[in-house]
XYZ file of C-alpha atoms in Angstrom:
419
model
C 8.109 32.510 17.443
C 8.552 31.667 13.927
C 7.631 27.647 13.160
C 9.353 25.863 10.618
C 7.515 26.484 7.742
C 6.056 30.207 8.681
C 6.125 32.745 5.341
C 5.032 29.554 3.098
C 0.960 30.099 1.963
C -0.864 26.899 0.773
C -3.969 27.010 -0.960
C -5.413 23.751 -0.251
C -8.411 22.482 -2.682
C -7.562 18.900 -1.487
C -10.874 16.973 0.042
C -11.801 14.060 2.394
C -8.561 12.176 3.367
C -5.462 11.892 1.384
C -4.502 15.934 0.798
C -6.460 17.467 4.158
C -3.442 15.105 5.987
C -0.849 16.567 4.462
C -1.668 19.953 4.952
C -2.422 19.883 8.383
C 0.726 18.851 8.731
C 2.344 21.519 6.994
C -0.405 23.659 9.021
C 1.284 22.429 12.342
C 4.481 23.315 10.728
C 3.623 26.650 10.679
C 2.243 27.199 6.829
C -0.809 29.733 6.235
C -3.243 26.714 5.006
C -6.005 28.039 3.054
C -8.713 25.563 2.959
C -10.542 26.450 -0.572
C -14.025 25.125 -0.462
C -16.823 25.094 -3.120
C -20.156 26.150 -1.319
C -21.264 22.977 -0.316
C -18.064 22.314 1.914
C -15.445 19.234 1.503
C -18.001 16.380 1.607
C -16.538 14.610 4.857
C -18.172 17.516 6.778
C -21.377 15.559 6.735
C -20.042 11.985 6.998
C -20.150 10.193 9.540
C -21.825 12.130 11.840
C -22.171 11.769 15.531
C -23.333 15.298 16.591
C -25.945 16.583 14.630
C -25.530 19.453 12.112
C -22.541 19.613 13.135
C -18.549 18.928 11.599
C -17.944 15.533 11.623
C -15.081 14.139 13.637
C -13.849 12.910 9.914
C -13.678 16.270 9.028
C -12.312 18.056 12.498
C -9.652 15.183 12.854
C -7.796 16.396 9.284
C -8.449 19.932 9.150
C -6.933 21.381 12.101
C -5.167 24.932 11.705
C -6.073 25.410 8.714
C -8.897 28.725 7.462
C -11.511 28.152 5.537
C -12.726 30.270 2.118
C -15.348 28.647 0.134
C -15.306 29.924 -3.730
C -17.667 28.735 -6.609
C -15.443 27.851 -9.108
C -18.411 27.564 -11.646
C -18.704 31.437 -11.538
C -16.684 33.502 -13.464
C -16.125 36.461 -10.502
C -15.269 33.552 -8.487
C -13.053 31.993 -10.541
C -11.043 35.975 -10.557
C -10.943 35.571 -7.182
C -8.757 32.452 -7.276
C -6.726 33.765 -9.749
C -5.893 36.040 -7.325
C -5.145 33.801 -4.474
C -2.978 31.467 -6.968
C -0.735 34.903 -7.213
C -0.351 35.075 -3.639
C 0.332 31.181 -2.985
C 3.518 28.954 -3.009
C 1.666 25.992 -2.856
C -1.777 24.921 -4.612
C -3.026 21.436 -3.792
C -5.839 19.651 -5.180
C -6.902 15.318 -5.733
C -10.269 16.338 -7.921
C -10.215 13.452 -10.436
C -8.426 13.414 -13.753
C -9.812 16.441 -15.993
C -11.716 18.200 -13.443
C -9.590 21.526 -12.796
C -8.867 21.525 -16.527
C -12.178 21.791 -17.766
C -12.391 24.629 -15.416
C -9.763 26.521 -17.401
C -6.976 25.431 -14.924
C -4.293 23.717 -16.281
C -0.862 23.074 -14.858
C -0.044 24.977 -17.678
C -2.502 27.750 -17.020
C -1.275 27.613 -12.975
C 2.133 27.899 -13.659
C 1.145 31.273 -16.296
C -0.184 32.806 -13.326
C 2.187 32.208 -11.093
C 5.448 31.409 -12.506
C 6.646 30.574 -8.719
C 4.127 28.110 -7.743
C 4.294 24.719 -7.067
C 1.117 22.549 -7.614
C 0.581 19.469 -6.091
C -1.982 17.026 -6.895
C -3.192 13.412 -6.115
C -4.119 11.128 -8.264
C -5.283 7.570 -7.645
C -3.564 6.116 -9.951
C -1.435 9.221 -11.532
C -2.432 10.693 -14.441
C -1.319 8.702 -17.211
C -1.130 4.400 -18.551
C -4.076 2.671 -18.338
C -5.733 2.976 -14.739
C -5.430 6.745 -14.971
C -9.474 7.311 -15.090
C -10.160 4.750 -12.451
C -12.024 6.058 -9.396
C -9.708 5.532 -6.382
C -10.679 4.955 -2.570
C -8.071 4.215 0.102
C -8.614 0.201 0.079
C -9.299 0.354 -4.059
C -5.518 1.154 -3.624
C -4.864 -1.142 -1.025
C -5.671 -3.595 -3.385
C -3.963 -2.164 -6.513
C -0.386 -1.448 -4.657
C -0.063 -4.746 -2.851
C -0.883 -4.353 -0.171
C -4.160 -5.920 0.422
C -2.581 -9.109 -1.341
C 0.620 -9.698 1.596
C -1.858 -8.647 4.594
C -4.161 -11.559 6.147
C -3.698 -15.148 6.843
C -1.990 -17.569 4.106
C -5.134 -19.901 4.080
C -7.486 -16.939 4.210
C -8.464 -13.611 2.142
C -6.671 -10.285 1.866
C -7.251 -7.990 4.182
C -7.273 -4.732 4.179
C -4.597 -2.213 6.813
C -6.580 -0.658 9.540
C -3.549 1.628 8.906
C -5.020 4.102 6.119
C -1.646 3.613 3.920
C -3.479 4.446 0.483
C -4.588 8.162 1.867
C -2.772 9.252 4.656
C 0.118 7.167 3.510
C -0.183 9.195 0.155
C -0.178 12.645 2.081
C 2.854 11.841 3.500
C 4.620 11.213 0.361
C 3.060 15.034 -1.121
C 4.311 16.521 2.055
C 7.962 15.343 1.074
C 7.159 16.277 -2.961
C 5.802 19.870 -1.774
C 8.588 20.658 0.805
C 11.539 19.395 -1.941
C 9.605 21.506 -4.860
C 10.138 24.400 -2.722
C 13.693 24.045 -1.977
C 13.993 24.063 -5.678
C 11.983 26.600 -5.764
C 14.659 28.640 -3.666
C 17.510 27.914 -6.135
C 15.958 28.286 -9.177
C 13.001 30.670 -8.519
C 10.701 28.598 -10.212
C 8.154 26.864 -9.100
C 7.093 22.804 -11.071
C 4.358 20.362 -10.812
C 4.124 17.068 -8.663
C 1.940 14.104 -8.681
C 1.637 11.178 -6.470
C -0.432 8.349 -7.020
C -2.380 6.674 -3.853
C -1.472 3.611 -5.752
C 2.508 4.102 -6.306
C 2.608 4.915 -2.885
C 1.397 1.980 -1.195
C 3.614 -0.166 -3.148
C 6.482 2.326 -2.351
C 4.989 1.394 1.911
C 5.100 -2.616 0.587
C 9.070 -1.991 -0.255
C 10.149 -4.832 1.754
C 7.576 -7.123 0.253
C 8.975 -6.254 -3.107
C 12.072 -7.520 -1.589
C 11.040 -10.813 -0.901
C 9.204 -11.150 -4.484
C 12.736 -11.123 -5.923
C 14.143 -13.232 -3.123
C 11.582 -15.986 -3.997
C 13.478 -16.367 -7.425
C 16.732 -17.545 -5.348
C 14.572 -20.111 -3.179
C 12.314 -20.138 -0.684
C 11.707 -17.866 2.462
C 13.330 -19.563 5.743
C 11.530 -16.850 8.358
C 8.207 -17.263 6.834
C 6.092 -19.814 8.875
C 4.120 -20.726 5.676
C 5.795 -22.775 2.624
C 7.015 -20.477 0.126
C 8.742 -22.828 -2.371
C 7.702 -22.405 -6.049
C 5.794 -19.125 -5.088
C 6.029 -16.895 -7.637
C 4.248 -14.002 -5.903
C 4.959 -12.728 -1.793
C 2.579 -14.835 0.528
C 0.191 -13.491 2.850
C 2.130 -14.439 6.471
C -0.038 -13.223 9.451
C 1.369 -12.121 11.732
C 4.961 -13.156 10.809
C 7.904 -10.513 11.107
C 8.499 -10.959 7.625
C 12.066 -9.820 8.452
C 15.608 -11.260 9.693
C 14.375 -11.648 13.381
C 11.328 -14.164 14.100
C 7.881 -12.421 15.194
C 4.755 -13.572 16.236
C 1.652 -12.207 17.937
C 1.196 -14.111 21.167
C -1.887 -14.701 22.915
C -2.347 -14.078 26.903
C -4.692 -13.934 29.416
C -7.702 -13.461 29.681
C -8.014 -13.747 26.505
C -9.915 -10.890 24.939
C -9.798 -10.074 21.184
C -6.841 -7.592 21.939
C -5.153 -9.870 24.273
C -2.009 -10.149 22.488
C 1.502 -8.879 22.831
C 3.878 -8.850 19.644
C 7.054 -10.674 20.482
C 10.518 -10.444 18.440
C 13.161 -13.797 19.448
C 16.009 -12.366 18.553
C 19.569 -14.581 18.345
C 20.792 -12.340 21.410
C 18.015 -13.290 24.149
C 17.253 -16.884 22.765
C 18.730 -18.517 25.517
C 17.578 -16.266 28.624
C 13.938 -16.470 27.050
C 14.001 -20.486 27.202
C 15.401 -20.845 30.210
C 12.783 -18.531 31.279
C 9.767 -20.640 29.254
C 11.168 -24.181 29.789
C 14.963 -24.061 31.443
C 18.053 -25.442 30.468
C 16.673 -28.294 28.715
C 14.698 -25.801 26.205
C 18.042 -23.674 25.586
C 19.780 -26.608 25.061
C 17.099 -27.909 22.745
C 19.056 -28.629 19.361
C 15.117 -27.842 17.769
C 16.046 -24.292 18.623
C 19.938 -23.972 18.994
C 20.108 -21.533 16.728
C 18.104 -19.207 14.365
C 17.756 -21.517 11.571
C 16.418 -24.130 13.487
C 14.004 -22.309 14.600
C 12.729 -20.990 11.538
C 12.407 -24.565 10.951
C 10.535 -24.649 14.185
C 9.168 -22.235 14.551
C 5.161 -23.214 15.017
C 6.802 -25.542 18.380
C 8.427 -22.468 19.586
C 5.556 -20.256 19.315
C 3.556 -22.814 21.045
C 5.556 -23.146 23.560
C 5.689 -19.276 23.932
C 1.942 -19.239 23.628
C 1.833 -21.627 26.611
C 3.937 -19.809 28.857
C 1.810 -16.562 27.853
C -1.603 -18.019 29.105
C -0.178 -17.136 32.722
C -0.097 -13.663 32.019
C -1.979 -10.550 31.007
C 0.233 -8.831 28.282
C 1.134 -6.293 30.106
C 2.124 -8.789 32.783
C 4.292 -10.678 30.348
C 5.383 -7.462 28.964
C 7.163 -6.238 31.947
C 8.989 -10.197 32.395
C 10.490 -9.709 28.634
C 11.378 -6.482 29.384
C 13.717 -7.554 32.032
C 15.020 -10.300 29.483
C 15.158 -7.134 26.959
C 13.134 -8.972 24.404
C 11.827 -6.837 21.880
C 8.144 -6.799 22.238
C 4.976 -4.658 21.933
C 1.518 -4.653 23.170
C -1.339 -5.386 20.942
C -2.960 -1.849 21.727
C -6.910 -1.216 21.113
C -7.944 2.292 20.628
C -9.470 2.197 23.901
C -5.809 1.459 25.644
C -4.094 4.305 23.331
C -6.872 6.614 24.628
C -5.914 6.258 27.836
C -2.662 5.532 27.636
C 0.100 7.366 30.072
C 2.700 7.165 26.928
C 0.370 8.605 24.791
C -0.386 11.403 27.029
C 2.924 12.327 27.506
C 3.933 12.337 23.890
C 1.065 14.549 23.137
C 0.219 12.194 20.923
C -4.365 12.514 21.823
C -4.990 16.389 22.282
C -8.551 17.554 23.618
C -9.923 20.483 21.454
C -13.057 22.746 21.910
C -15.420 23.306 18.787
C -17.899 25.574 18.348
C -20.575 23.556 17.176
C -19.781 20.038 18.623
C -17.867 20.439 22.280
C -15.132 19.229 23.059
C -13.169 16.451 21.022
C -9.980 14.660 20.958
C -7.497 14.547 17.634
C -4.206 12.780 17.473
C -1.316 15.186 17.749
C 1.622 15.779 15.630
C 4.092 13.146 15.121
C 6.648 15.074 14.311
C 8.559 16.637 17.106
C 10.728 20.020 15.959
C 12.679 21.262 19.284
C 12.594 24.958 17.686
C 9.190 24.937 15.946
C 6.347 24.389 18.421
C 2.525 23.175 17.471
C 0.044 24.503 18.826
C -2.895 22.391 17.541
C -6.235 24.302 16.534
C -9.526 23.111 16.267
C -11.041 22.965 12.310
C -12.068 25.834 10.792
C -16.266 26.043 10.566
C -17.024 26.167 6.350
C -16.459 29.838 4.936
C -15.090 30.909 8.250
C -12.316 32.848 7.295
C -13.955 33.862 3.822
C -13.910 37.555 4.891
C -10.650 37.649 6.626
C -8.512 35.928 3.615
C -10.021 38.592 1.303
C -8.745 41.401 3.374
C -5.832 39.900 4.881
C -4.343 37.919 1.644
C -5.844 40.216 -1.384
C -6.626 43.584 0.080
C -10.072 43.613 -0.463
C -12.165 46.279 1.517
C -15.712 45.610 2.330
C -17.708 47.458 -0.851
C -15.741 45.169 -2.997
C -16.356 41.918 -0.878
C -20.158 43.124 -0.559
C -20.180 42.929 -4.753
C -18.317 39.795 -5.338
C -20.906 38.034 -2.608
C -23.632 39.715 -4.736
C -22.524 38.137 -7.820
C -22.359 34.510 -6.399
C -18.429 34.693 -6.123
C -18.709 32.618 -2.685
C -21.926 31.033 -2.465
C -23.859 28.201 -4.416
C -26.531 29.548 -7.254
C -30.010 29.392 -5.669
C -31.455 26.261 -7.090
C -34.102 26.621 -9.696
C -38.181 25.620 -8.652
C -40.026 23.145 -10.288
């Protein structure tokens, strides 16, 4: 069965986080993903590691679906080779820092020479011009830098960083969109461009609705933000505030446990059944809370009140009793819960995966459901795997001419000089 994006070849040079999650994406999709390695593999294959000379799970977890070709791009037979594989791509992708590919001899300008049709993708931390542009990048460097880190935490305490990783995955998400628009283009016009995205215009691009409320505080202050916001010039940190038109709050329950929480949203609709559930009629008649602007001006007391009433219940106890009042609500889940999580399950959302050199492992599944287009997740490809197989398969190599390009170092590191 075809997928959605069969026919479209990607030669991915992307490494670690921020690239590797868009392609496998476009992998699930259906895309021939070419994983272009030097020698020495993408360097997350030895971080982090839990099983011994083997992949590491930050490694396995991006790279599904995807075959593997390593090529030293220091030698000159090697760089031939990816001359060749540029002619017989739609997509290259790379997030080397600024200069790197060009003082290998490969321009955008050079790229797009070589294949006219091509579109090019690359990540940049913070593009690749104005004044950041040679800064080194990480995801919470750009946590920081898009504003993100600054609106996440408590208001009396420091930034915090997202255990969502919106600076790297957050910025493969936005290439994915870039790459799959450049090749509609592409289809119109026959020729292919360059794109950039920048780890840091993409997190504030994921802080949109903070930017909303930095203009807002120019009109006066904030009414659904629990902390004072008059005079601010810049968006507050909030905790755990909705930060939106509905008032949210993470509430505590029993026992008590550092994940003990459930997220609860009191909208204008189910005021009144919620407090005559919490305190009866005298709470929903309660002028402190009659209506949503009093209890934005409230709103601490009513969150105490709902913190109260939470202490009798586990959250997914209380969970089930808003439910039935059809109060918007969430648990606080750990990893642990997710893992084992019936939801989960059924959404295909935690897949179990056999690899070669570490056993069996879980990686979260795709996201994106296609009814016509179905994923069938694979497990990472082992470094050079496919080395052999893209030669033949992609450029029509036979084996005397493979056996003379791995004599001249085309796929391999140089041996490294004695003392």
């Amino acid at each position: 069965m075809d997928k959605a994006l069969s026919g479209i070849r990607i030669l991915d040079m992307s490494h670690v986080q921020a690239g590797p999650t868009g392609s496998q994406l476009m992998a699930w999709l259906g895309a021939d993903v070419i994983k272009l390695e030097p020698p020495t593999g993408d360097i997350t294959r030895g971080q982090l590691r839990d099983v011994p000379n083997a992949d590491s799970l930050y490694f396995t977890m991006l790279n599904c679906n995807k075959r593997s070709i390593t090529v030293n791009m220091k030698n000159s037979v090697g760089k031939e080779v990816f001359i060749e594989l540029l002619q017989k791509c739609d997509v290259v992708m790379e997030n080397f820092g600024p200069g790197v590919l060009d003082r290998l001899g490969f321009t955008w300008e050079k790229v797009n020479q070589i294949n006219p049709r091509i579109v090019m993708a690359s990540i940049k931390g913070f593009g690749s011009s104005g004044p950041y542009a040679d800064f080194k990048a990480y995801e919470n460097v750009t946590q920081a830098m898009g504003g993100g880190m600054s609106t996440t935490g408590s208001p009396d305490g420091p930034p915090f960083v997202s255990g969502a990783q919106i600076g790297d995955s957050g910025t493969g998400l936005h290439l994915v969109i870039g790459i799959l628009a450049a090749l509609h283009q592409r289809n119109k016009t026959g020729k292919g461009q360059y794109l950039e995205v920048a780890m840091m215009d993409a997190v504030m691009n994921l802080c949109r609705v903070k930017w909303r409320d930095h203009q807002r505080l120019t009109r006066g202050e904030l009414s659904e933000y629990s902390v004072p916001t008059e005079g601010l010039k810049a968006t507050p940190r909030s905790g755990n505030d909705s930060g939106g038109g509905q008032l949210g709050n993470a509430i505590k329950c029993k026992p008590g446990g550092p994940n003990d929480y459930i997220y609860v949203v009191v909208q204008e609709a189910v005021w009144d059944a919620l407090a005559k559930r919490i305190g009866g009629e005298a709470l929903a008649k309660d002028p402190k809370f009659a209506t949503i602007g009093e209890r934005r001006k409230n709103q601490d007391e009513m969150w105490r009140l709902l913190t109260e009433f939470a202490s009798n219940y586990t959250k997914r106890e209380l969970m089930a009793v808003l439910n039935e009042l059809d109060v918007p609500c969430g648990l606080i889940m750990s990893t642990e819960d997710l893992f084992n999580d019936e939801h989960v399950k059924l959404r295909q959302m935690m897949v179990e995966l056999d690899h070669p050199q570490r056993g069996k492992w879980h990686n979260v599944g795709m996201p994106i459901k296609l009814s016509d287009s179905k994923v069938d997740i694979k497990r990472s490809p082992l470094l050079g795997e496919h080395t052999d197989e893209i030669l033949k398969e992609v450029l029509g190599y036979d084996d005397a001419r493979i056996a003379r390009l791995k004599s001249a170092g085309a796929f391999s590191a140089p041996p490294k000089k004695s003392a």
